[in-house]
Amino acid sequence: MKNLNEKFTHFRYKEKDQENFWIWFHPCFQTSQDVADLNDLYKYLDDEWFDDHIMETDDYRYYSTMPKDQIRDEIKSLEQVIYQDCFENFYHLILERKIELLTSRIKKIYVGSLTIKI
């Protein structure tokens, strides 16, 4: 039986909270090259300014000439990779019993765009 004094953190995520989900469950969110590339893709999409040393790179020359629809497709693809990393880490944390799925009051747990029915 669990100690009643134990503290638990409850998570419920909606699809619009994707960045918070990534921060919590990506295995290396702060240092991930995929996350850095995604941030750059959003800059290309919004025509944001880059430092001179970045403007001289092959990536800049490639993405800065790419049509916006193609950049959006690249963003969607990269977001799926990041979500997959998060879901795998989330599942791993469940297996290690570092996350507990609650079944008492919550009948469904929402994770990103997935619903886990209990």
mmCIF file of C-alpha atoms in Angstrom:
data_model
loop_
_atom_site.group_PDB
_atom_site.id
_atom_site.type_symbol
_atom_site.label_atom_id
_atom_site.label_comp_id
_atom_site.label_asym_id
_atom_site.label_seq_id
_atom_site.Cartn_x
_atom_site.Cartn_y
_atom_site.Cartn_z
ATOM 1 C CA MET A 1 0.000 0.000 0.000
ATOM 2 C CA LYS A 2 1.235 3.487 -0.822
ATOM 3 C CA ASN A 3 2.247 5.940 1.833
ATOM 4 C CA LEU A 4 -0.454 8.622 1.988
ATOM 5 C CA ASN A 5 2.170 11.303 2.550
ATOM 6 C CA GLU A 6 3.817 10.661 -0.815
ATOM 7 C CA LYS A 7 3.586 13.538 -3.262
ATOM 8 C CA PHE A 8 2.497 12.876 -6.833
ATOM 9 C CA THR A 9 2.538 15.074 -9.880
ATOM 10 C CA HIS A 10 -0.402 14.679 -12.210
ATOM 11 C CA PHE A 11 0.007 15.270 -15.930
ATOM 12 C CA ARG A 12 -2.716 15.992 -18.406
ATOM 13 C CA TYR A 13 -1.735 17.310 -21.783
ATOM 14 C CA LYS A 14 -3.763 18.747 -24.579
ATOM 15 C CA GLU A 15 -2.516 18.841 -28.141
ATOM 16 C CA LYS A 16 -1.797 22.589 -27.921
ATOM 17 C CA ASP A 17 0.653 22.000 -25.074
ATOM 18 C CA GLN A 18 3.141 20.236 -27.332
ATOM 19 C CA GLU A 19 6.175 22.246 -26.240
ATOM 20 C CA ASN A 20 5.557 21.534 -22.545
ATOM 21 C CA PHE A 21 5.133 17.849 -23.357
ATOM 22 C CA TRP A 22 8.416 17.909 -25.260
ATOM 23 C CA ILE A 23 10.208 19.706 -22.422
ATOM 24 C CA TRP A 24 9.030 17.160 -19.872
ATOM 25 C CA PHE A 25 9.464 13.969 -21.854
ATOM 26 C CA HIS A 26 12.082 14.458 -24.564
ATOM 27 C CA PRO A 27 15.211 12.588 -23.492
ATOM 28 C CA CYS A 28 17.454 15.612 -24.221
ATOM 29 C CA PHE A 29 15.236 18.544 -25.208
ATOM 30 C CA GLN A 30 17.734 21.321 -24.399
ATOM 31 C CA THR A 31 20.555 19.812 -26.466
ATOM 32 C CA SER A 32 18.571 18.071 -29.215
ATOM 33 C CA GLN A 33 19.694 18.879 -32.752
ATOM 34 C CA ASP A 34 16.167 18.067 -33.959
ATOM 35 C CA VAL A 35 14.722 20.754 -31.672
ATOM 36 C CA ALA A 36 17.362 23.265 -32.818
ATOM 37 C CA ASP A 37 16.611 22.443 -36.460
ATOM 38 C CA LEU A 38 12.886 22.849 -35.812
ATOM 39 C CA ASN A 39 13.452 26.288 -34.295
ATOM 40 C CA ASP A 40 15.485 27.268 -37.358
ATOM 41 C CA LEU A 41 12.753 26.006 -39.687
ATOM 42 C CA TYR A 42 10.225 28.222 -37.924
ATOM 43 C CA LYS A 43 12.610 31.153 -38.436
ATOM 44 C CA TYR A 44 12.848 30.368 -42.145
ATOM 45 C CA LEU A 45 9.068 30.134 -42.310
ATOM 46 C CA ASP A 46 8.655 33.534 -40.633
ATOM 47 C CA ASP A 47 11.533 35.127 -42.592
ATOM 48 C CA GLU A 48 13.356 36.021 -39.384
ATOM 49 C CA TRP A 49 16.831 37.475 -39.423
ATOM 50 C CA PHE A 50 19.872 35.230 -38.923
ATOM 51 C CA ASP A 51 23.419 36.054 -37.821
ATOM 52 C CA ASP A 52 25.948 36.520 -40.626
ATOM 53 C CA HIS A 53 27.804 33.284 -39.819
ATOM 54 C CA ILE A 54 24.558 31.306 -40.254
ATOM 55 C CA MET A 55 23.698 33.043 -43.518
ATOM 56 C CA GLU A 56 26.934 31.675 -44.971
ATOM 57 C CA THR A 57 26.009 28.023 -44.307
ATOM 58 C CA ASP A 58 24.676 25.510 -46.819
ATOM 59 C CA ASP A 59 21.580 24.962 -44.655
ATOM 60 C CA TYR A 60 20.706 28.646 -44.892
ATOM 61 C CA ARG A 61 21.155 28.673 -48.664
ATOM 62 C CA TYR A 62 19.008 25.537 -48.945
ATOM 63 C CA TYR A 63 16.110 26.533 -46.668
ATOM 64 C CA SER A 64 16.005 30.240 -47.473
ATOM 65 C CA THR A 65 15.117 29.469 -51.091
ATOM 66 C CA MET A 66 12.626 26.723 -50.250
ATOM 67 C CA PRO A 67 8.881 27.410 -50.776
ATOM 68 C CA LYS A 68 6.881 27.966 -47.556
ATOM 69 C CA ASP A 69 4.737 24.862 -48.136
ATOM 70 C CA GLN A 70 7.832 22.704 -48.326
ATOM 71 C CA ILE A 71 9.184 24.259 -45.112
ATOM 72 C CA ARG A 72 5.834 23.474 -43.417
ATOM 73 C CA ASP A 73 6.171 19.854 -44.571
ATOM 74 C CA GLU A 74 9.709 19.731 -43.144
ATOM 75 C CA ILE A 75 8.372 21.134 -39.847
ATOM 76 C CA LYS A 76 5.617 18.502 -39.650
ATOM 77 C CA SER A 77 8.094 15.742 -40.373
ATOM 78 C CA LEU A 78 10.542 16.932 -37.738
ATOM 79 C CA GLU A 79 7.764 17.410 -35.165
ATOM 80 C CA GLN A 80 6.791 13.763 -35.690
ATOM 81 C CA VAL A 81 10.388 12.699 -35.006
ATOM 82 C CA ILE A 82 10.424 14.768 -31.800
ATOM 83 C CA TYR A 83 7.055 13.363 -30.692
ATOM 84 C CA GLN A 84 8.290 9.829 -31.330
ATOM 85 C CA ASP A 85 11.343 10.463 -29.138
ATOM 86 C CA CYS A 86 9.058 11.827 -26.410
ATOM 87 C CA PHE A 87 6.602 8.928 -26.615
ATOM 88 C CA GLU A 88 9.424 6.395 -26.448
ATOM 89 C CA ASN A 89 10.928 8.143 -23.428
ATOM 90 C CA PHE A 90 7.475 8.464 -21.805
ATOM 91 C CA TYR A 91 6.912 4.732 -22.273
ATOM 92 C CA HIS A 92 10.400 3.978 -20.922
ATOM 93 C CA LEU A 93 9.668 6.092 -17.826
ATOM 94 C CA ILE A 94 6.421 4.173 -17.290
ATOM 95 C CA LEU A 95 8.281 0.865 -17.527
ATOM 96 C CA GLU A 96 10.805 2.115 -14.971
ATOM 97 C CA ARG A 97 7.877 3.133 -12.739
ATOM 98 C CA LYS A 98 9.001 6.751 -12.721
ATOM 99 C CA ILE A 99 5.563 7.751 -14.015
ATOM 100 C CA GLU A 100 2.354 6.348 -12.655
ATOM 101 C CA LEU A 101 -0.819 6.236 -14.711
ATOM 102 C CA LEU A 102 -3.740 7.082 -12.476
ATOM 103 C CA THR A 103 -6.963 5.164 -12.836
ATOM 104 C CA SER A 104 -8.984 6.331 -9.828
ATOM 105 C CA ARG A 105 -10.709 9.508 -11.049
ATOM 106 C CA ILE A 106 -9.345 9.806 -14.549
ATOM 107 C CA LYS A 107 -10.706 7.360 -17.070
ATOM 108 C CA LYS A 108 -8.596 8.634 -19.983
ATOM 109 C CA ILE A 109 -5.118 10.058 -20.051
ATOM 110 C CA TYR A 110 -4.349 12.447 -22.902
ATOM 111 C CA VAL A 111 -0.825 12.448 -24.239
ATOM 112 C CA GLY A 112 -0.185 14.780 -27.156
ATOM 113 C CA SER A 113 -2.649 13.743 -29.805
ATOM 114 C CA LEU A 114 -2.973 10.220 -28.382
ATOM 115 C CA THR A 115 -5.562 9.048 -25.879
ATOM 116 C CA ILE A 116 -4.690 6.165 -23.591
ATOM 117 C CA LYS A 117 -7.868 4.484 -22.373
ATOM 118 C CA ILE A 118 -7.612 2.760 -19.050
#
